[in-house]
mmCIF file of C-alpha atoms and ligand atoms in Angstrom:
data_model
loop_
_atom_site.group_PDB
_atom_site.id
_atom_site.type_symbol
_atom_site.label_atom_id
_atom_site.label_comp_id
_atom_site.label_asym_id
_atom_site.label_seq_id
_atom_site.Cartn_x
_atom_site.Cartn_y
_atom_site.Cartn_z
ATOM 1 C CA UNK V 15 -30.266 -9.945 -8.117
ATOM 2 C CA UNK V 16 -26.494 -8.481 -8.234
ATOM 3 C CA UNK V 17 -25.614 -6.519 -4.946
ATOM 4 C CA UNK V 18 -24.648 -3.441 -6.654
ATOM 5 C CA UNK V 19 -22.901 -2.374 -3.417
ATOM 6 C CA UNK V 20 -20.172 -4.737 -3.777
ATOM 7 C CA UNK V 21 -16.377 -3.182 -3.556
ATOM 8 C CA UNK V 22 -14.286 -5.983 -4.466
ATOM 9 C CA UNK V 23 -10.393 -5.415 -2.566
ATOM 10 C CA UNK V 24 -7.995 -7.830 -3.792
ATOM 11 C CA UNK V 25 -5.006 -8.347 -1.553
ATOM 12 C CA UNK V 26 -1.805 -9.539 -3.286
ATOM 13 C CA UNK V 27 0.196 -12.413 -1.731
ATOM 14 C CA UNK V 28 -1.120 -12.380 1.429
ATOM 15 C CA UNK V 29 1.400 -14.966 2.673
ATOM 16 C CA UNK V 30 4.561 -14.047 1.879
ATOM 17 C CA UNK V 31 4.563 -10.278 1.693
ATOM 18 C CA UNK V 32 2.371 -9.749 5.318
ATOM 19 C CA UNK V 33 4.614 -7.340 7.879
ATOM 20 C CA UNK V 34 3.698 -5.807 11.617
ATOM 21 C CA UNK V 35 -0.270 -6.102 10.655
ATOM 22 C CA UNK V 36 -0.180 -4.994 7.410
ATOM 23 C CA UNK V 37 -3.749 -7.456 6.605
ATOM 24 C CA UNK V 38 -4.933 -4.931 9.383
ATOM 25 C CA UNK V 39 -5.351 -2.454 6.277
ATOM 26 C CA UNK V 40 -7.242 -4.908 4.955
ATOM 27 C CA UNK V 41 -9.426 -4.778 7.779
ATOM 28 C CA UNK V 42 -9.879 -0.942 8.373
ATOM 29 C CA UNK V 43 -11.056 -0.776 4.210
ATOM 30 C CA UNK V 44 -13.881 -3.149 4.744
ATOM 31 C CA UNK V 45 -14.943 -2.063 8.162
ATOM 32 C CA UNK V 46 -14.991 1.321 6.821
ATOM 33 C CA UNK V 47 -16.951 -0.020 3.585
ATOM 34 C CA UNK V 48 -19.076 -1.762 5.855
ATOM 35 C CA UNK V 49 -20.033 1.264 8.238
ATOM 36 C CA UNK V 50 -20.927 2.855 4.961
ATOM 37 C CA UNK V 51 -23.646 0.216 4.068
ATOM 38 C CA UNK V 52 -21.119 -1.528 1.054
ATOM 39 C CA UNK V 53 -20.100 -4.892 0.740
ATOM 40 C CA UNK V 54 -16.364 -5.482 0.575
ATOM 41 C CA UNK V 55 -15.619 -8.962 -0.485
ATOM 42 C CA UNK V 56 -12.031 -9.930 -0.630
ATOM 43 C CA UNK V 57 -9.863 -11.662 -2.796
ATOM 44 C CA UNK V 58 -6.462 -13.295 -2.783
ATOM 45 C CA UNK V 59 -4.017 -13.481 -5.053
ATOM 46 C CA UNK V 60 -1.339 -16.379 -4.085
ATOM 47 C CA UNK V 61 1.447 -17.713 -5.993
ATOM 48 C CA UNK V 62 0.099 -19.662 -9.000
ATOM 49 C CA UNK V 63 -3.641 -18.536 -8.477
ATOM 50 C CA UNK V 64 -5.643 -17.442 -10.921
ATOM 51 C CA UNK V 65 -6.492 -14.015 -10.504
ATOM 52 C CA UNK V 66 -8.807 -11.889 -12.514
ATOM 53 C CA UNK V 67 -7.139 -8.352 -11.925
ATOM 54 C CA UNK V 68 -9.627 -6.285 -13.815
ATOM 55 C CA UNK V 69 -12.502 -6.930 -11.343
ATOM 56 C CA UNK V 70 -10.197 -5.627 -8.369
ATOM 57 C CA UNK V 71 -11.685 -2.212 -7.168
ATOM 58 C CA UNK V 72 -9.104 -1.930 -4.696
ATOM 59 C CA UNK V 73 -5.914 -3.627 -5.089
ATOM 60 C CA UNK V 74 -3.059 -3.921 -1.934
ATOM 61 C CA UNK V 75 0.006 -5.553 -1.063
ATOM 62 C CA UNK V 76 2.319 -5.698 2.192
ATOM 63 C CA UNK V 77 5.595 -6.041 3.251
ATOM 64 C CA UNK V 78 8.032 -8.829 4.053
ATOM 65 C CA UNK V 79 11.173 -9.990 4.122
ATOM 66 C CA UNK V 80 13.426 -10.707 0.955
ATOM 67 C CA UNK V 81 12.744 -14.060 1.221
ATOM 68 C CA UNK V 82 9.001 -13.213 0.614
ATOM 69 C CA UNK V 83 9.839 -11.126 -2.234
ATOM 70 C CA UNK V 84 12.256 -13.561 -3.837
ATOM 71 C CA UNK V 85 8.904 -16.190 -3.829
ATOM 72 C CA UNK V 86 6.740 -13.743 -5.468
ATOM 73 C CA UNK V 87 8.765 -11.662 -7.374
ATOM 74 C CA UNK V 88 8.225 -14.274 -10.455
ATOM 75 C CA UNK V 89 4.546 -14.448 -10.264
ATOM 76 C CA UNK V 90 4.297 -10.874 -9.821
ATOM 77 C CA UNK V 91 5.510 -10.700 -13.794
ATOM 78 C CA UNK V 92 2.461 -12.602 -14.897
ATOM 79 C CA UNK V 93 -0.237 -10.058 -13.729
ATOM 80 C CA UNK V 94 2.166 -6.917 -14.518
ATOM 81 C CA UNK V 95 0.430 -6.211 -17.533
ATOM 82 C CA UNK V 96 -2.812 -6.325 -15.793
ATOM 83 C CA UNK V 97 -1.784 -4.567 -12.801
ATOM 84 C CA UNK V 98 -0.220 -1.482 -15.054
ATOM 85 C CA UNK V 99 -3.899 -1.603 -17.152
ATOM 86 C CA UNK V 100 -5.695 -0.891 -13.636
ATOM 87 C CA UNK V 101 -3.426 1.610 -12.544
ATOM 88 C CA UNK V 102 -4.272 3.632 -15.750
ATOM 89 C CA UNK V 103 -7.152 3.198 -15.501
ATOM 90 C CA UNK V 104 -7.333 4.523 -12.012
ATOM 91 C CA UNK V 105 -7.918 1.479 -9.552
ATOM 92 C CA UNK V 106 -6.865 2.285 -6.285
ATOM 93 C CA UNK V 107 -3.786 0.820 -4.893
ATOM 94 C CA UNK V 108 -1.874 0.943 -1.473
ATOM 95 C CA UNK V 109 1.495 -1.177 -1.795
ATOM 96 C CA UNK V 110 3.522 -1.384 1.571
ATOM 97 C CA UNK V 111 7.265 -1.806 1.730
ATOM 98 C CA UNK V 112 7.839 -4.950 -0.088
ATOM 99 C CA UNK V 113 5.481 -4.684 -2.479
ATOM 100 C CA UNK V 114 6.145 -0.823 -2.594
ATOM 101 C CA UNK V 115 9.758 -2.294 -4.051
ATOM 102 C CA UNK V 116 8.439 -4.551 -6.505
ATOM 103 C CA UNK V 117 5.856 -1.829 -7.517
ATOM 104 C CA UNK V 118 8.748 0.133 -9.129
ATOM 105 C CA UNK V 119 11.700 -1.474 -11.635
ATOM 106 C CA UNK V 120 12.671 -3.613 -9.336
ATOM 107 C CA UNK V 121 14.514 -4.935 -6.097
ATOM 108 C CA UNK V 122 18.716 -5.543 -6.202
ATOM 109 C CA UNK V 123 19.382 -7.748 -2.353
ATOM 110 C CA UNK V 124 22.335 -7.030 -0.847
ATOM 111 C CA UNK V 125 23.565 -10.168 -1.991
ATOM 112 C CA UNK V 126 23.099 -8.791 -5.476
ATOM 113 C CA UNK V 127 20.232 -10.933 -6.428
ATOM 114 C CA UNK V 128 18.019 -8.741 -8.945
ATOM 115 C CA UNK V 129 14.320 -9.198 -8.340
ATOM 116 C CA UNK V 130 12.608 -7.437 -11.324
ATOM 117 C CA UNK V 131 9.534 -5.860 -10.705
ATOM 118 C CA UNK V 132 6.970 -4.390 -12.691
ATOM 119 C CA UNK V 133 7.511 -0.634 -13.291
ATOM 120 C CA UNK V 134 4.345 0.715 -12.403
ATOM 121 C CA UNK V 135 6.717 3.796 -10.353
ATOM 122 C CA UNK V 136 9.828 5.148 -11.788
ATOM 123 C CA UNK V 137 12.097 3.955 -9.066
ATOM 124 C CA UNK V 138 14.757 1.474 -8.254
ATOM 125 C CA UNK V 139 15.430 -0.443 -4.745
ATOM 126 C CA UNK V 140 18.737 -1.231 -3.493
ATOM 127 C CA UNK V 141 19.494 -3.225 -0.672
ATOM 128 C CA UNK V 142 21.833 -1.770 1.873
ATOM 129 C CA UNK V 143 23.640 -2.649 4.967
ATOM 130 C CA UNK V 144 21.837 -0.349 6.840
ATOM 131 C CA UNK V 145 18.244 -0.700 8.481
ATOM 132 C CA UNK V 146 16.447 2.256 8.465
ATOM 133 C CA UNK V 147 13.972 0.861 11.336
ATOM 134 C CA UNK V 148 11.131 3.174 13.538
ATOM 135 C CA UNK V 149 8.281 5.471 14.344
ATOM 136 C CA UNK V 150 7.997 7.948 10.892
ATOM 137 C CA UNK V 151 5.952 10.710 10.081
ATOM 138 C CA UNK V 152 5.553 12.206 6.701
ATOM 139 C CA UNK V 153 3.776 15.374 5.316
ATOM 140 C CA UNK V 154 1.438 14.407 2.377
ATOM 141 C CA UNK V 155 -0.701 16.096 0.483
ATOM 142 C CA UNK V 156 -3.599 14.325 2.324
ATOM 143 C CA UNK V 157 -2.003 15.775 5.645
ATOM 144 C CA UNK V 158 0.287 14.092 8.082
ATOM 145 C CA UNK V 159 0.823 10.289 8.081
ATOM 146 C CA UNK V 160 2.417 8.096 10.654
ATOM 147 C CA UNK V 161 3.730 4.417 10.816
ATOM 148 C CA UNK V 162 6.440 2.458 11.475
ATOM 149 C CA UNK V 163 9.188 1.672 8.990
ATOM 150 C CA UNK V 164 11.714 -1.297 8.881
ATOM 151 C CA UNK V 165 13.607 -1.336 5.330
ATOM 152 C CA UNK V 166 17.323 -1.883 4.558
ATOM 153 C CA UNK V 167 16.285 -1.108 0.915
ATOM 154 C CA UNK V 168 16.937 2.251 -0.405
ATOM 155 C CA UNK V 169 14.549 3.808 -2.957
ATOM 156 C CA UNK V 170 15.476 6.161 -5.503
ATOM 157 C CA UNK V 171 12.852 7.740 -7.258
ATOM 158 C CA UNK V 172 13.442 8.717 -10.719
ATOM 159 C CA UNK V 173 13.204 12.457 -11.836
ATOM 160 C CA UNK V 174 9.448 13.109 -12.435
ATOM 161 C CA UNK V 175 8.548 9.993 -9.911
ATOM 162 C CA UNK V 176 6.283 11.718 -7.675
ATOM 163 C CA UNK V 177 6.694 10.821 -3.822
ATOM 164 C CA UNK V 178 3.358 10.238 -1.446
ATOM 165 C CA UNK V 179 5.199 13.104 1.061
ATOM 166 C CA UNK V 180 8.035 14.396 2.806
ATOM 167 C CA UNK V 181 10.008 12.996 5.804
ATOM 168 C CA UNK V 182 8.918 14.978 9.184
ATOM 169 C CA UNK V 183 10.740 11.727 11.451
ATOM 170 C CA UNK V 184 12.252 8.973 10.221
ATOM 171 C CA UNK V 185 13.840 7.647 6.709
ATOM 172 C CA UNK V 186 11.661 7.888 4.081
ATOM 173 C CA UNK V 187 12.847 5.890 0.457
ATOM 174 C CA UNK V 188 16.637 6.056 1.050
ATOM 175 C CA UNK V 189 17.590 7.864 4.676
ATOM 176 C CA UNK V 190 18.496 10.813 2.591
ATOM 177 C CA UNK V 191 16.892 12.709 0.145
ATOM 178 C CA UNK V 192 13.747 13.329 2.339
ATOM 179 C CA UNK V 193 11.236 11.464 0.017
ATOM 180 C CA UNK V 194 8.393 8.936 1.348
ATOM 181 C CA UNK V 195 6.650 6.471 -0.910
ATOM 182 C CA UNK V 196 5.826 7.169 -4.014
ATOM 183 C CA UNK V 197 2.471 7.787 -6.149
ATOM 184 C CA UNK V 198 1.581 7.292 -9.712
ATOM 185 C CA UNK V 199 -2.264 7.952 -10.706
ATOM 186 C CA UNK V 200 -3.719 6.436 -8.200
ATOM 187 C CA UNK V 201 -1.183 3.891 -6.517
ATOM 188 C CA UNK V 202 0.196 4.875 -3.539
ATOM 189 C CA UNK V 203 3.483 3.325 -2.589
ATOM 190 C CA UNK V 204 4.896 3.737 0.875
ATOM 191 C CA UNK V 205 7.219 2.293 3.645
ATOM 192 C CA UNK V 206 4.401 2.889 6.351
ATOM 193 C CA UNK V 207 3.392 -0.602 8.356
ATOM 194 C CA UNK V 208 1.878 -0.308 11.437
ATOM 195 C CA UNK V 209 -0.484 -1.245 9.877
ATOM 196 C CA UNK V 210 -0.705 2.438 8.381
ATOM 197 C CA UNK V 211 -4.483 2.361 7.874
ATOM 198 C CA UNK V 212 -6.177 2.141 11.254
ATOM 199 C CA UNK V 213 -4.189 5.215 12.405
ATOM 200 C CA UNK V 214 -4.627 7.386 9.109
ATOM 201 C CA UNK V 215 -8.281 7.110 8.387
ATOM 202 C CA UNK V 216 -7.574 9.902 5.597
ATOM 203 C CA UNK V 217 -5.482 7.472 3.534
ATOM 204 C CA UNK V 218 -7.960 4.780 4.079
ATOM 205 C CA UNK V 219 -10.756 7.464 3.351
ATOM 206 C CA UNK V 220 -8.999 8.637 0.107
ATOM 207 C CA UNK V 221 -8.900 5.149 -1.116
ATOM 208 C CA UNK V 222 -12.557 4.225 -0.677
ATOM 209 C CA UNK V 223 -13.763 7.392 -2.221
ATOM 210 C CA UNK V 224 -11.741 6.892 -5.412
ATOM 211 C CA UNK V 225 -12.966 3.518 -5.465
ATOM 212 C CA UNK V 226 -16.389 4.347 -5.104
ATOM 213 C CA UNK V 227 -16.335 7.090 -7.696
ATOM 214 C CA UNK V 228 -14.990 4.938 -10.036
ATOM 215 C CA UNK V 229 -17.263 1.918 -9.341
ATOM 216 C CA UNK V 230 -20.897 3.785 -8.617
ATOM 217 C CA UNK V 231 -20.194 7.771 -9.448
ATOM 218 C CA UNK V 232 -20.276 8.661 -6.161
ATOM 219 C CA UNK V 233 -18.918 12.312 -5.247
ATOM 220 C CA UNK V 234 -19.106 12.678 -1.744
ATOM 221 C CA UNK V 235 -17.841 10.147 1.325
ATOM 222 C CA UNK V 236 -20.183 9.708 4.627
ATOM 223 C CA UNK V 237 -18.095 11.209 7.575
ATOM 224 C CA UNK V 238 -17.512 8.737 10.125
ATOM 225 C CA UNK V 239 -16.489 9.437 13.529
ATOM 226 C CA UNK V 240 -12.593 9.160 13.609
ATOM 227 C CA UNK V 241 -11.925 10.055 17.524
ATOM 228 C CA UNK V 242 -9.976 6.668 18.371
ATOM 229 C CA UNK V 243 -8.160 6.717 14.933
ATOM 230 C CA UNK V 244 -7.297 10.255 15.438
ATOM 231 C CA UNK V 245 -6.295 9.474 18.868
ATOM 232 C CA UNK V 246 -3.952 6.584 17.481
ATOM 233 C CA UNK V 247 -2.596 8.583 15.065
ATOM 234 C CA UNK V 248 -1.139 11.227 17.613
ATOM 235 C CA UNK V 249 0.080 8.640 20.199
ATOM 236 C CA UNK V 250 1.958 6.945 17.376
ATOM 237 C CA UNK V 251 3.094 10.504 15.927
ATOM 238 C CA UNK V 252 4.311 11.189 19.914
ATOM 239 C CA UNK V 253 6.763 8.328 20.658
ATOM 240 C CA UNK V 254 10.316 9.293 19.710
ATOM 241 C CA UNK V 255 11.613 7.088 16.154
HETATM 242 N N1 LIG B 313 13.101 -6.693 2.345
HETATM 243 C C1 LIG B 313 12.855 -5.333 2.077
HETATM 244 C C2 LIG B 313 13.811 -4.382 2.776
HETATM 245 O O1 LIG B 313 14.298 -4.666 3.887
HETATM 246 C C3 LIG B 313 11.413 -5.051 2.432
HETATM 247 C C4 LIG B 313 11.176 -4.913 3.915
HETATM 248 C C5 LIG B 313 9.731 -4.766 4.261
HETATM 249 O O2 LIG B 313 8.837 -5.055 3.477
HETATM 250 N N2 LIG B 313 9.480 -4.341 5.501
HETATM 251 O O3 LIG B 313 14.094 -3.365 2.209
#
């Protein structure tokens, strides 16, 4: 018989776009599923796989270098359609950084080279020659988040683009206009590595629940005792950026 309890997470390029831990959100969402009595199975989507999008409860991509970007950024194209179907439908999505780029119209290097992406956020990345690198703490509507940032792309959202918070420490999209990340229905877009999970349970948390709802109707999360993540959280919010 089917395990109904099954929350399928499907992590996009897992090899090229994979910065400071960022499969360690990976982690945190299926130990959390797990303490919770559900089954997370995970699946990959590489270059050239085939990838059936649609059966992704909880979709999430890291960060990485150009380089990474530049290999994927092709691929990427042949599941847009599918990824911007999830998103309205609601699937829960954390993109980090790189994928946080490609996430939005697209990614220009410094060098000029245009890496389209796939528009699911009304924003464009430039590259700069500046690297906005360190601790970071933003103000979301979910509360305070920390991580670490290291981007020499600067994100402009587009007027109506809403952001996932404001900069407390650090850089945020572009160093200047006080905007982190960036959210459209239920994709969250952010600069945040660290990885940003472990350390901000209520992210991870918000993510589960809307998966769950969607998937099995559930309302209400089980609590889980969040001492040590809570801990994390305020040593990393403590250290200068
Ligand atoms: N290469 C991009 C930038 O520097 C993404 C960096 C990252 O994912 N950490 O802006």
């Amino acid at each position: 018989m089917k395990d109904t309890k099954e929350v399928v997470i499907l992590h996009l390029y897992p090899e090229e776009l994979n910065m400071y831990g960022d499969r360690g959100n990976i982690l945190t969402l299926v130990q959390r599923l797990k303490w919770r009595g559900y089954q997370p199975i995970i699946r990959t989507a590489g270059v050239d796989d085939q990838v059936d999008i649609a059966k992704a409860d909880i979709i999430f991509g890291g960060g990485g270098q150009d380089r990474g970007q530049l290999a994927v950024g092709k691929d990427l194209q042949r599941h847009a359609a599918a990824l911007r179907n999830a998103a309205a439908g609601g699937v829960p999505m954390l993109v980090i950084c790189g994928t946080y780029q490609l996430f939005g119209h697209g990614f220009t290097t410094l060098e000029g080279t245009v890496i389209p992406g796939i528009s699911i956020f009304q924003a464009n990345t430039i590259g700069s020659s500046r690297r906005m690198i360190g601790n970071a703490i933003i103000e979301s509507s979910m509360g305070r988040l920390v991580g670490f940032e290291n981007h020499s792309g600067r994100t402009l959202l587009k007027p109506g683009q809403p952001s996932l918070g404001t900069v407390s420490q650090g850089f945020g999209n572009d160093g200047s206009s006080g905007n982190e990340g960036a959210v459209t229905n239920q994709v969250y877009g952010t600069y945040l590595h660290g990885p940003v999970l472990p350390k901000n349970p209520v992210l991870a948390d918000h993510l589960i629940a809307l998966a769950l709802e969607r998937k099995f109707g559930i309302q209400d999360l089980e609590p889980l005792d969040d001492e040590l993540e809570k801990a994390a959280a305020a040593q990393a919010a403590s250290r200068p950026q």
